[in-house]
Amino acid sequence: MKEKIESLLEEIKKFQIQTEEELDNFRRNFTNKKGRINDLVTEFRSLPGEVKREVGKPLNELKEFAKGRLEDFQRQLKASQQVANKPHDLTLPGEPGVAGTRHPLSIVQNKIVSIFERLGYTIAEGPEVEDDFHNFTALNFPENHPARDMQDTFFVKRDPDFMLRTHTSSVQVRVMENEEPPIRVLAPGRVYRNEAISARAHCFFHQVEGLVVDEGISFADMKQSLLYFVREIFGADIEIQLRPSYFPFTEISAEMDVTCLICKGKGCNVCKYTGWVEIMGCGMVDPNVLANCNIDPEKYSGFAFGMGVERIAQLLYRVPDLRLYSQNDVRFLRQWEGISI
Ligand code: PHE
């Protein structure tokens, strides 16, 4: 009997409550009529006199202790409910909110989009995990073209027909498949290439692709549109230069340079002392590509261009290392605080 009383006392001492349910639990277990203390009392009644004398006192103490505990618990619960229900004091000063800042690449992308919006372009999107047809085949890449090489492209391991898109030109195909000319779209997005990460290269970066298809679209239309864009984003004194180039999906193809913004064309290490910096690839949409997307190349022509957002950002903000864009160092990101575009 004595041991039973002691062990019950220990149990009660250890018991803690936080909720109404736990309080009920305590009552049911220990202090109710059907609780374990009363069981002991019943047992006590049938004991012989001399044993009664021995355990009477500790049993009474146990009862008193349990009663006190119950009252403490009730008080504690009531107090915590009062705190929870207390109306908020609206006169207290608020916690200062921490506002995030827009990422510099988003700012640059938004700037690019807003300029082309004024020329009537709309936004198009495509998936980042792309299939071979949209990323390569429809864009006139020959079967053994080096850009399909494992070194440049991240293929999906289980099915090499799928890959992370290597350029936003895949969105051109998706738009032409689904829309009739006149087409005038801009496709901003992230692209992936299997490059060693350094200050000047990363395994992912951002592009903005443009596509215009209609009757009678010419190279001159492209050149004028791009000149407008460049002067809007970099300033009215900026010149452009188009150099012949090659892309499987454009014919004729060009690369476009702008006056180096860092040295204003005088020559510096950013432009490798040429006075020019390349910002995009462009050209007339290859008739094969139009045909692959069920657009009649006899009737329609078009131009396309694709620019790197990081490169434009580098010229605008002189960010010296591409890795800074994805490190999320707030000291870097805070430099664009308050820019709202
Ligand atoms: N897709 C090309 C690249 O990633 C850029 C480009 C787009 C060139 C459209 C011509 C026309 O380099």
Short mmCIF file of C-alpha atoms and ligand atoms in Angstrom, two decimals:
data_model
loop_
_atom_site.label_atom_id
_atom_site.label_comp_id
_atom_site.label_asym_id
_atom_site.label_seq_id
_atom_site.Cartn_x
_atom_site.Cartn_y
_atom_site.Cartn_z
CA MET A 1 0.00 0.00 0.00
CA LYS A 2 2.74 2.40 1.01
CA GLU A 3 4.62 1.84 -2.23
CA LYS A 4 1.46 2.36 -4.25
CA ILE A 5 0.89 5.71 -2.55
CA GLU A 6 4.47 6.79 -3.19
CA SER A 7 4.50 5.83 -6.82
CA LEU A 8 1.19 7.59 -7.46
CA LEU A 9 2.59 10.71 -5.79
CA GLU A 10 5.60 10.61 -8.13
CA GLU A 11 3.32 10.25 -11.13
CA ILE A 12 1.24 13.23 -10.11
CA LYS A 13 4.35 15.34 -9.54
CA LYS A 14 5.53 14.64 -13.09
CA PHE A 15 2.20 15.42 -14.71
CA GLN A 16 2.06 18.66 -16.75
CA ILE A 17 -0.87 20.20 -18.55
CA GLN A 18 -1.26 22.72 -21.31
CA THR A 19 -4.75 22.20 -22.64
CA GLU A 20 -8.29 21.63 -21.38
CA GLU A 21 -8.06 18.03 -22.56
CA GLU A 22 -4.96 17.37 -20.55
CA LEU A 23 -6.65 18.81 -17.50
CA ASP A 24 -9.57 16.41 -17.97
CA ASN A 25 -7.11 13.65 -18.32
CA PHE A 26 -5.60 14.55 -14.96
CA ARG A 27 -9.00 14.53 -13.30
CA ARG A 28 -10.03 11.24 -14.83
CA ASN A 29 -6.76 9.61 -13.92
CA PHE A 30 -6.31 10.81 -10.36
CA THR A 31 -8.92 12.94 -8.61
CA ASN A 32 -12.35 11.79 -9.92
CA LYS A 33 -14.51 9.34 -8.03
CA LYS A 34 -13.37 6.63 -10.38
CA GLY A 35 -9.76 7.82 -10.30
CA ARG A 36 -6.84 5.96 -8.88
CA ILE A 37 -6.72 7.85 -5.57
CA ASN A 38 -10.24 6.74 -4.77
CA ASP A 39 -9.28 3.17 -5.66
CA LEU A 40 -6.63 3.40 -2.97
CA VAL A 41 -9.15 4.79 -0.49
CA THR A 42 -11.45 1.83 -1.13
CA GLU A 43 -8.55 -0.53 -0.66
CA PHE A 44 -7.62 1.33 2.54
CA ARG A 45 -11.05 0.73 4.08
CA SER A 46 -10.61 -3.02 4.04
CA LEU A 47 -7.20 -2.94 5.70
CA PRO A 48 -6.64 -4.14 9.29
CA GLY A 49 -6.53 -1.41 11.93
CA GLU A 50 -2.80 -1.23 12.57
CA VAL A 51 -1.94 -0.94 8.88
CA LYS A 52 -4.61 1.72 8.53
CA ARG A 53 -2.81 3.77 11.14
CA GLU A 54 0.43 3.46 9.23
CA VAL A 55 -0.80 4.47 5.77
CA GLY A 56 -3.64 6.82 6.73
CA LYS A 57 -1.43 9.87 6.89
CA PRO A 58 0.45 9.44 3.61
CA LEU A 59 -2.85 8.62 1.84
CA ASN A 60 -4.39 11.83 3.12
CA GLU A 61 -1.32 13.80 2.04
CA LEU A 62 -1.61 12.28 -1.41
CA LYS A 63 -5.25 13.37 -1.66
CA GLU A 64 -4.40 16.90 -0.55
CA PHE A 65 -1.46 17.15 -2.89
CA ALA A 66 -3.54 16.02 -5.89
CA LYS A 67 -6.27 18.51 -5.02
CA GLY A 68 -3.74 21.35 -4.83
CA ARG A 69 -2.27 20.33 -8.15
CA LEU A 70 -5.68 20.34 -9.77
CA GLU A 71 -6.33 23.87 -8.55
CA ASP A 72 -2.92 25.06 -9.79
CA PHE A 73 -3.62 23.58 -13.20
CA GLN A 74 -7.03 25.21 -13.40
CA ARG A 75 -5.53 28.61 -12.54
CA GLN A 76 -2.72 28.17 -15.03
CA LEU A 77 -5.08 27.27 -17.85
CA LYS A 78 -7.38 30.20 -17.15
CA ALA A 79 -4.46 32.63 -17.20
CA SER A 80 -3.15 31.39 -20.52
CA GLN A 81 -6.63 31.60 -22.05
CA GLN A 82 -6.91 35.18 -20.88
CA VAL A 83 -3.64 36.10 -22.59
CA ALA A 84 -4.82 34.47 -25.79
CA ASN A 85 -8.17 36.26 -25.73
CA LYS A 86 -6.85 39.67 -24.83
CA PRO A 87 -7.74 42.15 -27.56
CA HIS A 88 -4.78 43.57 -29.48
CA ASP A 89 -3.60 46.98 -28.43
CA LEU A 90 -3.88 48.91 -31.67
CA THR A 91 -2.01 51.87 -30.24
CA LEU A 92 1.26 49.93 -29.95
CA PRO A 93 3.85 50.70 -32.66
CA GLY A 94 4.01 48.03 -35.38
CA GLU A 95 6.91 45.71 -36.18
CA PRO A 96 8.90 47.14 -39.07
CA GLY A 97 8.27 44.97 -42.15
CA VAL A 98 11.27 43.79 -44.18
CA ALA A 99 10.56 44.46 -47.83
CA GLY A 100 12.39 42.40 -50.42
CA THR A 101 13.97 44.00 -53.45
CA ARG A 102 13.51 43.05 -57.05
CA HIS A 103 16.33 40.94 -58.47
CA PRO A 104 18.55 42.87 -60.92
CA LEU A 105 17.88 40.29 -63.64
CA SER A 106 14.13 40.75 -63.19
CA ILE A 107 14.60 44.50 -63.42
CA VAL A 108 16.54 44.18 -66.67
CA GLN A 109 14.10 41.65 -68.08
CA ASN A 110 11.18 43.93 -67.23
CA LYS A 111 12.94 46.85 -68.92
CA ILE A 112 13.44 44.80 -72.09
CA VAL A 113 9.84 43.61 -72.06
CA SER A 114 8.44 47.09 -71.54
CA ILE A 115 10.34 48.44 -74.54
CA PHE A 116 9.12 45.73 -76.90
CA GLU A 117 5.61 46.03 -75.48
CA ARG A 118 5.53 49.51 -76.94
CA LEU A 119 6.22 47.97 -80.35
CA GLY A 120 3.20 45.68 -79.97
CA TYR A 121 4.93 42.47 -78.84
CA THR A 122 3.16 40.09 -76.48
CA ILE A 123 4.75 37.59 -74.09
CA ALA A 124 5.12 33.91 -74.90
CA GLU A 125 6.33 31.13 -72.63
CA GLY A 126 7.53 27.58 -72.96
CA PRO A 127 8.75 24.80 -70.68
CA GLU A 128 12.30 24.68 -69.32
CA VAL A 129 12.39 20.91 -69.78
CA GLU A 130 12.06 20.72 -73.53
CA ASP A 131 11.93 17.95 -76.12
CA ASP A 132 14.39 17.47 -78.94
CA PHE A 133 11.91 18.63 -81.57
CA HIS A 134 11.34 22.07 -80.07
CA ASN A 135 14.89 22.71 -78.88
CA PHE A 136 16.73 21.38 -81.94
CA THR A 137 14.99 19.50 -84.75
CA ALA A 138 12.31 22.01 -85.70
CA LEU A 139 14.98 24.71 -85.53
CA ASN A 140 16.87 23.06 -88.36
CA PHE A 141 19.74 21.66 -86.30
CA PRO A 142 21.37 18.88 -88.32
CA GLU A 143 21.47 15.48 -86.61
CA ASN A 144 25.18 15.77 -85.77
CA HIS A 145 25.30 19.48 -84.94
CA PRO A 146 27.82 20.17 -82.14
CA ALA A 147 25.23 22.09 -80.08
CA ARG A 148 23.45 18.78 -79.48
CA ASP A 149 26.64 17.49 -77.94
CA MET A 150 26.47 16.10 -74.43
CA GLN A 151 28.96 18.79 -73.39
CA ASP A 152 26.59 21.67 -74.00
CA THR A 153 23.21 20.19 -73.25
CA PHE A 154 21.82 18.77 -70.02
CA PHE A 155 19.87 15.74 -71.19
CA VAL A 156 17.30 13.96 -69.07
CA LYS A 157 19.07 10.78 -68.00
CA ARG A 158 16.16 8.41 -68.43
CA ASP A 159 15.11 9.81 -71.80
CA PRO A 160 17.64 11.77 -73.90
CA ASP A 161 14.78 12.96 -76.09
CA PHE A 162 14.21 15.47 -73.28
CA MET A 163 16.63 18.14 -72.07
CA LEU A 164 16.87 21.44 -70.25
CA ARG A 165 16.35 23.98 -73.02
CA THR A 166 19.59 25.45 -74.24
CA HIS A 167 17.95 28.60 -75.61
CA THR A 168 14.59 30.35 -75.71
CA SER A 169 14.39 29.73 -79.47
CA SER A 170 12.37 26.63 -78.54
CA VAL A 171 9.53 29.01 -77.67
CA GLN A 172 9.58 30.32 -81.27
CA VAL A 173 8.61 26.86 -82.43
CA ARG A 174 5.84 26.53 -79.86
CA VAL A 175 4.37 29.88 -80.87
CA MET A 176 4.52 29.20 -84.61
CA GLU A 177 2.93 25.78 -84.15
CA ASN A 178 -0.02 27.32 -82.35
CA GLU A 179 -0.52 30.73 -83.89
CA GLU A 180 -1.17 32.15 -87.32
CA PRO A 181 0.80 35.16 -88.56
CA PRO A 182 0.93 38.04 -87.91
CA ILE A 183 3.09 36.96 -84.97
CA ARG A 184 4.99 39.38 -82.73
CA VAL A 185 6.14 37.79 -79.50
CA LEU A 186 8.81 38.11 -76.85
CA ALA A 187 9.86 35.05 -74.86
CA PRO A 188 11.88 35.73 -71.72
CA GLY A 189 13.17 32.78 -69.76
CA ARG A 190 15.91 30.73 -68.16
CA VAL A 191 18.13 28.50 -70.27
CA TYR A 192 20.75 25.90 -69.36
CA ARG A 193 24.12 24.89 -70.73
CA ASN A 194 26.66 22.46 -69.42
CA GLU A 195 29.44 24.94 -68.70
CA ALA A 196 31.97 25.09 -65.92
CA ILE A 197 30.84 27.83 -63.54
CA SER A 198 33.13 30.87 -63.47
CA ALA A 199 32.91 34.67 -63.37
CA ARG A 200 32.06 34.67 -67.10
CA ALA A 201 30.02 31.50 -67.56
CA HIS A 202 27.27 29.72 -65.66
CA CYS A 203 25.28 26.54 -66.17
CA PHE A 204 22.11 28.60 -66.42
CA PHE A 205 21.38 32.11 -67.59
CA HIS A 206 18.52 34.15 -68.99
CA GLN A 207 17.52 35.09 -72.49
CA VAL A 208 14.86 37.18 -74.12
CA GLU A 209 13.82 35.87 -77.51
CA GLY A 210 11.93 37.89 -80.09
CA LEU A 211 9.97 36.62 -83.08
CA VAL A 212 8.10 38.49 -85.78
CA VAL A 213 6.38 36.69 -88.67
CA ASP A 214 4.15 38.33 -91.23
CA GLU A 215 3.90 39.02 -94.93
CA GLY A 216 6.75 41.13 -96.26
CA ILE A 217 8.94 41.24 -93.14
CA SER A 218 12.50 42.22 -94.05
CA PHE A 219 15.96 42.42 -92.55
CA ALA A 220 15.54 46.22 -92.50
CA ASP A 221 12.50 45.84 -90.20
CA MET A 222 14.63 43.82 -87.83
CA LYS A 223 17.51 46.27 -87.87
CA GLN A 224 15.24 49.24 -87.19
CA SER A 225 13.42 47.47 -84.35
CA LEU A 226 16.68 46.47 -82.70
CA LEU A 227 18.16 49.96 -83.08
CA TYR A 228 15.05 51.36 -81.38
CA PHE A 229 15.42 48.85 -78.56
CA VAL A 230 19.11 49.58 -78.02
CA ARG A 231 18.60 53.33 -77.87
CA GLU A 232 15.69 52.95 -75.46
CA ILE A 233 17.61 50.77 -73.06
CA PHE A 234 21.14 52.19 -73.32
CA GLY A 235 20.67 55.75 -74.55
CA ALA A 236 20.19 57.76 -77.74
CA ASP A 237 23.91 57.98 -78.53
CA ILE A 238 24.42 54.23 -78.82
CA GLU A 239 25.24 52.74 -82.23
CA ILE A 240 24.73 49.19 -83.44
CA GLN A 241 26.70 47.01 -85.80
CA LEU A 242 25.55 43.76 -87.39
CA ARG A 243 28.16 41.15 -88.22
CA PRO A 244 27.46 38.10 -90.41
CA SER A 245 27.10 34.94 -88.33
CA TYR A 246 25.55 31.49 -88.41
CA PHE A 247 22.59 29.91 -86.63
CA PRO A 248 20.84 26.82 -88.02
CA PHE A 249 17.43 28.45 -87.63
CA THR A 250 18.10 31.82 -89.27
CA GLU A 251 19.16 32.65 -92.80
CA ILE A 252 20.67 35.20 -93.08
CA SER A 253 22.13 35.32 -89.57
CA ALA A 254 23.91 38.07 -87.69
CA GLU A 255 25.38 39.01 -84.37
CA MET A 256 24.64 42.47 -83.10
CA ASP A 257 27.13 44.64 -81.26
CA VAL A 258 26.47 47.90 -79.44
CA THR A 259 28.84 50.73 -78.60
CA CYS A 260 30.66 49.68 -75.45
CA LEU A 261 28.90 51.45 -72.61
CA ILE A 262 31.83 51.22 -70.28
CA CYS A 263 34.28 53.21 -72.44
CA LYS A 264 31.76 54.78 -74.88
CA GLY A 265 33.57 53.10 -77.77
CA LYS A 266 37.07 54.23 -76.92
CA GLY A 267 38.29 50.74 -76.03
CA CYS A 268 38.57 49.02 -72.64
CA ASN A 269 38.97 45.53 -71.24
CA VAL A 270 35.21 44.81 -71.29
CA CYS A 271 35.07 45.33 -75.09
CA LYS A 272 38.58 43.92 -75.50
CA TYR A 273 39.63 47.29 -76.93
CA THR A 274 37.29 47.04 -79.93
CA GLY A 275 34.77 49.65 -78.76
CA TRP A 276 31.92 47.15 -79.41
CA VAL A 277 30.15 44.55 -77.25
CA GLU A 278 28.03 41.75 -78.63
CA ILE A 279 24.56 41.57 -77.10
CA MET A 280 22.51 39.26 -79.30
CA GLY A 281 22.14 36.83 -82.14
CA CYS A 282 19.52 37.50 -84.79
CA GLY A 283 18.46 36.88 -88.35
CA MET A 284 15.67 36.07 -90.78
CA VAL A 285 13.74 32.96 -89.76
CA ASP A 286 14.97 30.12 -91.99
CA PRO A 287 12.21 29.02 -94.42
CA ASN A 288 12.77 25.42 -93.24
CA VAL A 289 11.81 26.46 -89.71
CA LEU A 290 8.64 28.14 -90.94
CA ALA A 291 7.76 25.00 -92.88
CA ASN A 292 8.52 22.77 -89.86
CA CYS A 293 5.91 24.77 -87.98
CA ASN A 294 3.33 24.67 -90.78
CA ILE A 295 3.76 28.27 -91.83
CA ASP A 296 3.97 28.83 -95.58
CA PRO A 297 7.46 30.20 -96.31
CA GLU A 298 6.31 31.36 -99.75
CA LYS A 299 3.78 33.67 -98.18
CA TYR A 300 5.41 34.67 -94.92
CA SER A 301 8.81 35.79 -93.71
CA GLY A 302 10.06 36.76 -90.30
CA PHE A 303 12.94 37.72 -88.09
CA ALA A 304 14.08 36.44 -84.74
CA PHE A 305 16.57 37.57 -82.13
CA GLY A 306 17.83 36.29 -78.83
CA MET A 307 19.73 38.27 -76.21
CA GLY A 308 21.38 37.40 -72.91
CA VAL A 309 19.84 39.24 -69.97
CA GLU A 310 23.02 38.91 -67.87
CA ARG A 311 25.04 40.58 -70.61
CA ILE A 312 22.66 43.54 -70.80
CA ALA A 313 22.70 43.76 -67.00
CA GLN A 314 26.49 43.75 -67.05
CA LEU A 315 26.51 46.74 -69.38
CA LEU A 316 23.87 48.61 -67.39
CA TYR A 317 25.15 47.86 -63.91
CA ARG A 318 28.73 46.67 -64.43
CA VAL A 319 28.33 43.46 -62.47
CA PRO A 320 31.79 41.88 -62.75
CA ASP A 321 30.93 38.27 -61.89
CA LEU A 322 27.98 36.20 -63.16
CA ARG A 323 27.94 34.11 -60.01
CA LEU A 324 26.73 37.10 -57.98
CA TYR A 325 23.28 36.80 -59.60
CA SER A 326 22.55 33.43 -58.04
CA GLN A 327 24.30 33.73 -54.67
CA ASN A 328 21.48 35.73 -53.08
CA ASP A 329 23.87 37.84 -51.05
CA VAL A 330 21.62 40.59 -49.72
CA ARG A 331 24.47 43.10 -49.83
CA PHE A 332 24.57 42.60 -53.59
CA LEU A 333 20.80 42.56 -54.05
CA ARG A 334 20.18 45.64 -51.87
CA GLN A 335 21.94 47.80 -54.44
CA TRP A 336 18.73 47.63 -56.49
CA GLU A 337 16.50 48.65 -53.59
CA GLY A 338 13.74 51.00 -54.58
CA ILE A 339 13.92 50.36 -58.33
CA SER A 340 10.33 49.65 -59.17
CA ILE A 341 10.20 48.51 -62.79
N1 PHE B 1 19.24 31.05 -79.82
C1 PHE B 1 20.45 31.77 -80.13
C2 PHE B 1 21.45 31.55 -78.98
O1 PHE B 1 21.06 31.06 -77.94
C3 PHE B 1 20.20 33.24 -80.29
C4 PHE B 1 19.34 33.56 -81.48
C5 PHE B 1 17.98 33.70 -81.35
C6 PHE B 1 19.91 33.76 -82.72
C7 PHE B 1 17.19 34.01 -82.44
C8 PHE B 1 19.14 34.07 -83.82
C9 PHE B 1 17.79 34.20 -83.67
O2 PHE B 1 22.60 31.85 -79.10
#
